[in-house]
Tab-separated table of C-alpha atoms and ligand atoms in Angstrom:
chain	number	residue	atom	x	y	z
A	1	MET	CA	-130.904	36.208	233.723
A	2	SER	CA	-130.388	35.718	237.441
A	3	GLU	CA	-133.228	34.954	239.796
A	4	ARG	CA	-135.169	37.873	241.229
A	5	ASP	CA	-135.555	38.982	244.822
A	6	LEU	CA	-139.211	38.094	245.213
A	7	ASN	CA	-139.479	40.295	248.292
A	8	ASN	CA	-140.059	42.965	245.632
A	9	THR	CA	-143.144	41.226	244.324
A	10	VAL	CA	-145.753	43.499	242.774
A	11	MET	CA	-149.056	43.063	244.605
A	12	PRO	CA	-152.120	42.444	242.396
A	13	ASN	CA	-153.797	45.618	241.128
A	14	PRO	CA	-157.602	45.222	241.478
A	15	LYS	CA	-158.105	47.234	238.277
A	16	LEU	CA	-156.397	44.439	236.327
A	17	ALA	CA	-158.616	41.672	237.751
A	18	VAL	CA	-160.770	39.808	235.219
A	19	ASN	CA	-163.263	36.983	235.344
A	20	TYR	CA	-162.908	34.737	232.321
A	21	CYS	CA	-165.675	32.119	231.942
A	22	GLY	CA	-166.105	32.108	235.722
A	23	ILE	CA	-162.366	31.865	236.382
A	24	ALA	CA	-161.278	34.733	238.655
A	25	MET	CA	-157.835	35.988	237.638
A	26	LYS	CA	-155.717	38.666	239.363
A	27	ASN	CA	-154.696	40.029	235.979
A	28	PRO	CA	-155.676	39.164	232.374
A	29	ILE	CA	-152.372	37.442	231.534
A	30	ILE	CA	-152.221	33.664	231.251
A	31	ALA	CA	-148.917	31.828	230.736
A	32	ALA	CA	-149.307	30.081	227.346
A	33	SER	CA	-149.117	26.294	227.228
A	34	GLY	CA	-145.705	24.810	226.473
A	35	THR	CA	-143.739	27.977	227.202
A	36	PHE	CA	-143.884	28.099	231.005
A	37	GLY	CA	-143.399	24.485	232.070
A	38	ASN	CA	-146.165	23.940	234.608
A	39	GLY	CA	-145.266	27.147	236.450
A	40	PRO	CA	-142.833	26.229	239.256
A	41	GLU	CA	-139.970	26.102	236.731
A	42	TYR	CA	-140.267	29.940	236.811
A	43	LYS	CA	-140.811	30.415	240.523
A	44	GLY	CA	-137.426	32.063	241.088
A	45	TYR	CA	-138.244	34.742	238.538
A	46	ILE	CA	-141.889	35.557	239.042
A	47	ASP	CA	-144.339	35.347	241.938
A	48	LEU	CA	-146.813	32.790	240.590
A	49	SER	CA	-149.468	33.611	243.203
A	50	ASN	CA	-149.496	37.398	242.730
A	51	GLU	CA	-148.135	38.291	239.306
A	52	VAL	CA	-149.614	35.672	236.946
A	53	GLY	CA	-153.317	35.678	235.960
A	54	ALA	CA	-153.451	31.942	235.224
A	55	ILE	CA	-151.243	29.172	233.870
A	56	SER	CA	-152.056	26.896	230.945
A	57	VAL	CA	-149.971	23.839	231.758
A	58	LYS	CA	-147.746	22.040	229.249
A	59	GLY	CA	-149.926	20.201	226.717
A	60	LEU	CA	-151.106	16.830	228.063
A	61	THR	CA	-151.957	13.677	226.127
A	62	PRO	CA	-153.606	10.380	227.174
A	63	LYS	CA	-150.265	8.543	227.397
A	64	GLY	CA	-146.868	10.074	228.227
A	65	ARG	CA	-144.780	11.183	225.216
A	66	HIS	CA	-141.069	11.775	224.704
A	67	GLY	CA	-141.759	14.351	221.972
A	68	ASN	CA	-139.990	14.620	218.611
A	69	PRO	CA	-136.379	13.543	218.072
A	70	GLY	CA	-133.711	15.929	216.727
A	71	THR	CA	-133.676	19.707	216.764
A	72	ARG	CA	-136.862	21.057	218.284
A	73	ILE	CA	-136.359	24.817	218.381
A	74	ALA	CA	-135.017	27.208	215.746
A	75	GLU	CA	-134.820	30.983	216.006
A	76	THR	CA	-136.218	33.025	213.119
A	77	PRO	CA	-136.243	36.778	212.558
A	78	SER	CA	-138.793	38.007	215.128
A	79	GLY	CA	-139.913	34.569	216.202
A	80	VAL	CA	-139.313	30.943	217.061
A	81	LEU	CA	-140.082	27.705	215.244
A	82	ASN	CA	-140.749	24.704	217.484
A	83	CYS	CA	-141.614	21.072	217.023
A	84	ILE	CA	-141.482	19.856	220.624
A	85	GLY	CA	-144.073	17.164	219.874
A	86	LEU	CA	-146.075	17.417	223.110
A	87	GLU	CA	-143.501	15.935	225.467
A	88	ASN	CA	-145.392	15.252	228.709
A	89	PRO	CA	-145.862	12.559	231.368
A	90	GLY	CA	-149.486	11.700	230.422
A	91	ALA	CA	-152.778	12.877	231.947
A	92	GLU	CA	-153.036	10.367	234.801
A	93	HIS	CA	-149.435	10.872	235.917
A	94	PHE	CA	-150.038	14.639	235.835
A	95	VAL	CA	-153.148	14.369	238.034
A	96	GLY	CA	-151.523	11.972	240.502
A	97	HIS	CA	-147.983	13.302	240.734
A	98	VAL	CA	-147.642	16.817	239.264
A	99	LEU	CA	-150.895	18.636	240.076
A	100	PRO	CA	-150.661	18.215	243.891
A	101	GLY	CA	-147.382	20.201	243.860
A	102	LEU	CA	-148.935	22.984	241.752
A	103	MET	CA	-151.917	23.460	244.053
A	104	LYS	CA	-149.911	25.346	246.696
A	105	TYR	CA	-149.754	28.353	244.357
A	106	ASP	CA	-152.742	30.693	244.384
A	107	VAL	CA	-153.156	30.790	240.599
A	108	PRO	CA	-155.825	29.157	238.393
A	109	LEU	CA	-154.598	26.328	236.180
A	110	LEU	CA	-155.919	25.455	232.729
A	111	ALA	CA	-155.374	21.863	231.630
A	112	ASN	CA	-154.210	22.058	228.004
A	113	VAL	CA	-155.292	18.785	226.370
A	114	SER	CA	-154.440	17.090	223.088
A	115	ALA	CA	-155.679	13.726	221.807
A	116	GLY	CA	-155.849	11.544	218.720
A	117	SER	CA	-159.629	11.032	218.494
A	118	VAL	CA	-162.906	12.571	219.686
A	119	ALA	CA	-163.323	9.818	222.293
A	120	GLU	CA	-159.804	10.431	223.590
A	121	PHE	CA	-160.514	14.155	223.948
A	122	ALA	CA	-163.555	13.303	226.090
A	123	TRP	CA	-161.444	10.913	228.204
A	124	MET	CA	-158.832	13.626	228.695
A	125	ALA	CA	-161.422	16.185	229.802
A	126	GLU	CA	-162.973	13.704	232.239
A	127	THR	CA	-159.587	12.673	233.649
A	128	LEU	CA	-158.568	16.297	234.176
A	129	SER	CA	-161.869	17.484	235.685
A	130	VAL	CA	-160.446	17.380	239.195
A	131	ASP	CA	-159.869	19.811	242.082
A	132	GLY	CA	-157.082	22.213	241.234
A	133	ILE	CA	-158.012	22.529	237.558
A	134	ALA	CA	-159.971	25.705	236.775
A	135	GLY	CA	-160.706	25.004	233.119
A	136	ILE	CA	-159.989	22.753	230.163
A	137	GLU	CA	-158.143	24.238	227.181
A	138	VAL	CA	-158.729	21.947	224.201
A	139	ASN	CA	-155.821	22.035	221.733
A	140	VAL	CA	-157.330	21.146	218.350
A	141	SER	CA	-154.064	21.750	216.464
A	142	CYS	CA	-153.010	18.120	216.992
A	143	PRO	CA	-153.480	15.409	214.310
A	144	ASN	CA	-156.707	13.361	214.141
A	145	VAL	CA	-155.741	9.691	213.765
A	146	GLU	CA	-159.260	8.917	212.467
A	147	CYS	CA	-158.783	11.433	209.647
A	148	GLU	CA	-155.369	10.539	208.176
A	149	GLY	CA	-153.605	12.796	210.657
A	150	MET	CA	-155.310	15.978	209.507
A	151	ALA	CA	-155.454	18.472	212.400
A	152	PHE	CA	-158.844	18.487	214.206
A	153	GLY	CA	-158.858	22.275	214.119
A	154	VAL	CA	-159.204	22.706	210.347
A	155	ASP	CA	-162.690	21.185	210.008
A	156	PRO	CA	-165.617	23.001	211.652
A	157	LYS	CA	-167.713	19.799	211.874
A	158	VAL	CA	-164.940	17.984	213.735
A	159	VAL	CA	-164.325	20.988	216.008
A	160	GLU	CA	-168.022	21.052	216.929
A	161	GLU	CA	-167.958	17.308	217.592
A	162	VAL	CA	-164.881	17.565	219.844
A	163	THR	CA	-166.366	20.534	221.730
A	164	LYS	CA	-169.676	18.699	222.302
A	165	ALA	CA	-167.907	15.534	223.482
A	166	VAL	CA	-165.770	17.485	225.973
A	167	ARG	CA	-168.691	19.671	227.119
A	168	LYS	CA	-170.713	16.542	227.931
A	169	VAL	CA	-168.194	15.094	230.404
A	170	THR	CA	-167.030	18.119	232.393
A	171	ASN	CA	-168.464	20.894	234.556
A	172	LYS	CA	-165.333	22.995	234.066
A	173	PRO	CA	-165.251	25.839	231.530
A	174	VAL	CA	-164.294	24.485	228.099
A	175	ILE	CA	-162.004	26.755	226.093
A	176	VAL	CA	-161.078	25.579	222.609
A	177	LYS	CA	-157.677	26.748	221.363
A	178	LEU	CA	-157.874	27.445	217.643
A	179	SER	CA	-155.301	26.742	214.958
A	180	PRO	CA	-154.510	29.671	212.637
A	181	ASN	CA	-153.713	27.238	209.804
A	182	VAL	CA	-157.212	27.558	208.335
A	183	THR	CA	-158.936	29.601	205.643
A	184	ASP	CA	-161.777	30.959	207.785
A	185	ILE	CA	-161.081	31.241	211.515
A	186	VAL	CA	-164.569	32.656	212.235
A	187	GLU	CA	-166.223	29.519	210.878
A	188	ILE	CA	-164.154	27.421	213.311
A	189	ALA	CA	-164.940	29.710	216.275
A	190	LYS	CA	-168.651	29.472	215.405
A	191	ALA	CA	-168.336	25.675	215.515
A	192	VAL	CA	-167.001	25.937	219.087
A	193	GLU	CA	-169.950	28.124	220.054
A	194	ALA	CA	-172.400	25.690	218.406
A	195	GLY	CA	-170.796	22.791	220.286
A	196	GLY	CA	-171.373	24.486	223.658
A	197	GLY	CA	-167.818	25.710	224.252
A	198	ASN	CA	-167.504	28.462	226.865
A	199	GLY	CA	-164.643	30.297	225.166
A	200	VAL	CA	-161.969	30.252	222.487
A	201	SER	CA	-158.268	30.968	222.703
A	202	LEU	CA	-156.359	31.970	219.592
A	203	ILE	CA	-153.896	31.577	218.053
A	204	ASN	CA	-151.783	28.455	218.252
A	205	THR	CA	-148.621	28.477	216.127
A	206	LEU	CA	-148.477	28.982	212.337
A	207	LEU	CA	-146.949	26.077	210.432
A	208	GLY	CA	-143.459	26.928	209.134
A	209	MET	CA	-140.101	25.516	208.021
A	210	ALA	CA	-136.372	26.305	208.042
A	211	ILE	CA	-133.576	24.637	206.013
A	212	ASP	CA	-129.921	24.015	206.888
A	213	ILE	CA	-128.348	24.886	203.514
A	214	HIS	CA	-125.024	23.161	204.297
A	215	ARG	CA	-126.581	19.808	205.155
A	216	ARG	CA	-129.422	20.389	202.659
A	217	LYS	CA	-131.818	19.190	205.314
A	218	PRO	CA	-134.720	20.668	207.250
A	219	LEU	CA	-133.411	22.380	210.353
A	220	LEU	CA	-136.102	20.883	212.562
A	221	GLY	CA	-136.211	17.186	213.434
A	222	ASN	CA	-139.865	17.042	212.414
A	223	THR	CA	-139.316	19.005	209.117
A	224	TYR	CA	-142.104	21.493	209.923
A	225	GLY	CA	-142.643	23.443	213.107
A	226	GLY	CA	-144.928	26.026	214.653
A	227	LEU	CA	-144.013	29.695	214.356
A	228	SER	CA	-144.639	31.946	217.366
A	229	GLY	CA	-143.433	35.304	218.679
A	230	PRO	CA	-143.674	38.878	217.328
A	231	ALA	CA	-143.681	37.652	213.700
A	232	VAL	CA	-147.204	36.229	214.131
A	233	LYS	CA	-148.750	39.115	216.081
A	234	PRO	CA	-150.472	40.993	213.235
A	235	VAL	CA	-152.040	37.744	211.966
A	236	ALA	CA	-153.201	36.787	215.471
A	237	LEU	CA	-154.616	40.239	216.160
A	238	ARG	CA	-156.554	40.221	212.887
A	239	MET	CA	-158.014	36.799	213.740
A	240	VAL	CA	-159.056	37.884	217.254
A	241	HIS	CA	-160.789	40.930	215.782
A	242	GLN	CA	-162.642	38.814	213.207
A	243	VAL	CA	-163.682	36.206	215.788
A	244	TYR	CA	-164.882	38.926	218.199
A	245	LYS	CA	-167.240	40.184	215.504
A	246	GLY	CA	-168.428	36.652	214.696
A	247	VAL	CA	-169.183	34.946	218.032
A	248	ASN	CA	-170.601	35.774	221.463
A	249	ILE	CA	-168.306	33.626	223.614
A	250	PRO	CA	-165.315	35.322	225.292
A	251	ILE	CA	-161.905	35.224	223.659
A	252	ILE	CA	-158.384	34.720	224.967
A	253	GLY	CA	-155.996	36.428	222.532
A	254	LEU	CA	-152.404	35.396	221.986
A	255	GLY	CA	-149.613	35.316	219.465
A	256	GLY	CA	-146.505	37.470	219.756
A	257	ILE	CA	-147.440	39.499	222.828
A	258	MET	CA	-144.167	40.963	224.146
A	259	THR	CA	-145.289	44.207	225.808
A	260	GLY	CA	-148.215	45.800	227.601
A	261	THR	CA	-149.038	47.652	224.392
A	262	ASP	CA	-149.348	44.327	222.533
A	263	ALA	CA	-151.648	42.914	225.238
A	264	ILE	CA	-153.821	46.053	225.186
A	265	GLU	CA	-154.096	45.801	221.381
A	266	PHE	CA	-155.434	42.250	221.737
A	267	MET	CA	-157.978	43.332	224.344
A	268	MET	CA	-159.091	46.262	222.189
A	269	ALA	CA	-159.510	43.830	219.284
A	270	GLY	CA	-161.919	41.839	221.473
A	271	ALA	CA	-159.956	39.566	223.817
A	272	SER	CA	-161.217	39.313	227.416
A	273	ALA	CA	-157.852	37.878	228.500
A	274	VAL	CA	-154.497	37.231	226.843
A	275	GLN	CA	-151.737	34.642	226.915
A	276	VAL	CA	-148.001	35.213	226.765
A	277	GLY	CA	-145.697	32.477	225.450
A	278	THR	CA	-142.516	33.196	223.489
A	279	ALA	CA	-141.881	36.442	225.428
A	280	THR	CA	-141.250	34.317	228.527
A	281	MET	CA	-138.473	32.481	226.678
A	282	VAL	CA	-136.699	35.847	226.227
A	283	ASN	CA	-137.493	37.273	229.667
A	284	PRO	CA	-138.725	34.844	232.353
A	285	ASN	CA	-140.317	37.784	234.136
A	286	ALA	CA	-142.202	39.009	231.029
A	287	ILE	CA	-145.693	38.419	232.432
A	288	SER	CA	-144.988	40.638	235.442
A	289	THR	CA	-143.508	43.382	233.258
A	290	ILE	CA	-146.486	43.273	230.876
A	291	ALA	CA	-148.937	43.445	233.821
A	292	LYS	CA	-147.137	46.552	235.148
A	293	GLN	CA	-147.315	48.187	231.710
A	294	MET	CA	-151.046	47.435	231.532
A	295	ALA	CA	-151.542	48.955	235.001
A	296	ASP	CA	-149.722	52.107	233.830
A	297	TYR	CA	-152.128	52.355	230.875
A	298	VAL	CA	-155.132	51.991	233.188
A	299	GLU	CA	-153.776	54.884	235.299
A	300	GLN	CA	-152.876	57.009	232.265
A	301	TYR	CA	-156.443	56.849	230.928
A	302	ASN	CA	-158.077	56.855	234.354
A	303	LEU	CA	-159.955	53.595	233.718
A	304	ASN	CA	-161.890	51.794	236.441
A	305	SER	CA	-160.948	48.411	235.066
A	306	ILE	CA	-158.894	46.893	232.268
A	307	THR	CA	-162.144	45.218	231.144
A	308	ASP	CA	-163.292	48.669	229.900
A	309	ILE	CA	-161.062	48.273	226.834
A	310	VAL	CA	-162.376	44.870	225.634
A	311	GLY	CA	-163.471	45.332	222.015
A	312	ALA	CA	-162.913	49.094	222.340
A	313	VAL	CA	-161.251	49.558	218.951
A	314	HIS	CA	-163.465	51.448	216.539
A	315	GLN	CA	-163.150	51.843	212.793
B	1	FMN	C1	-141.894	25.712	222.738
B	1	FMN	C2	-143.370	25.816	222.556
B	1	FMN	C3	-144.199	24.783	223.000
B	1	FMN	C4	-145.597	24.863	222.854
B	1	FMN	N1	-146.386	23.853	223.325
B	1	FMN	C5	-147.755	23.972	223.246
B	1	FMN	C6	-148.637	22.988	223.818
B	1	FMN	O1	-148.177	22.010	224.433
B	1	FMN	N2	-149.970	23.150	223.686
B	1	FMN	C7	-150.512	24.245	223.037
B	1	FMN	O2	-151.745	24.360	222.950
B	1	FMN	N3	-149.713	25.211	222.514
B	1	FMN	C8	-148.365	25.092	222.618
B	1	FMN	N4	-147.553	26.082	222.099
B	1	FMN	C9	-148.183	27.279	221.474
B	1	FMN	C10	-148.271	28.449	222.460
B	1	FMN	O3	-149.027	28.127	223.602
B	1	FMN	C11	-148.866	29.698	221.783
B	1	FMN	O4	-150.131	29.382	221.256
B	1	FMN	C12	-148.001	30.216	220.630
B	1	FMN	O5	-146.619	30.099	220.941
B	1	FMN	C13	-148.306	31.677	220.279
B	1	FMN	O6	-148.065	32.545	221.364
B	1	FMN	P1	-146.663	33.338	221.568
B	1	FMN	O7	-146.348	34.007	220.267
B	1	FMN	O8	-146.928	34.291	222.708
B	1	FMN	O9	-145.653	32.308	221.928
B	1	FMN	C14	-146.158	26.009	222.230
B	1	FMN	C15	-145.319	27.048	221.784
B	1	FMN	C16	-143.936	26.972	221.946
B	1	FMN	C17	-143.070	28.112	221.470
């Protein structure tokens, strides 16, 4: 797709404005971590200051990482499998060298953080609690080195511990991003609430696999990868609905949102804001298109604000 003439930027519609955990956003759509670079990679396609609600930056870790070797992305019917492996320059490099360049855009930034231990998560939150960062998004889908590499996000006790440790060292809103690879997502969301977390975002990717039948080898360099895109939407929507009924902290819903209708479904299920990831890999302007479709819905039903539909689904 060629770059867009940004003289045709769509100005923010006040009826789409939301305040999520004290973060004022011009619309409820956040660019999902890992699918939007840090934002400027898309600046020729979308007006970051007017058309994007917020950006969750590429997942950061204490030290820089090259990510996984081999094939990192595989298309699936209605989705994408990825095993990028958190390629990033490290938290301190980000704060010193990347963040200053992002601050010229008028859009809130969430620092998406991963770590190998509870203490490292706290260090990450402290290091990223700087001007220019609106909130900390804690990615608990990464492996816990103190627990034989089991993901933090599958154990409610560990999730509560991580949330408490992060909460203690930062004044920024703490949003914990939940893994769907669990039996009871509500139990995990309750652990975030008990640990003092301000919000939850869900879902991260579902663990999957693809095989190259000619080489008789896994298609992805890391054998398993995370599934995202339309294939995961019904699962994500169900989880958002369950979590909305189970906790009192506000939810960011994501997983397979491709259209305004999808985003509205997530808000009706209980999300106060949404994130869009894989859709941006198909259409770099997806967030703007989805915002326009949401504005059309607001007009169609004569709503005062998009916030009127949060949790509005009834049985
Ligand atoms: C290529 C790729 C990289 C991702 N990297 C991260 C990451 O660094 N941190 C994170 O929390 N989630 C990461 N995710 C997960 C997305 O942020 C999102 O939770 C997931 O893709 C579901 O949303 P979607 O279906 O709209 O893409 C990544 C997803 C993809 C496809």
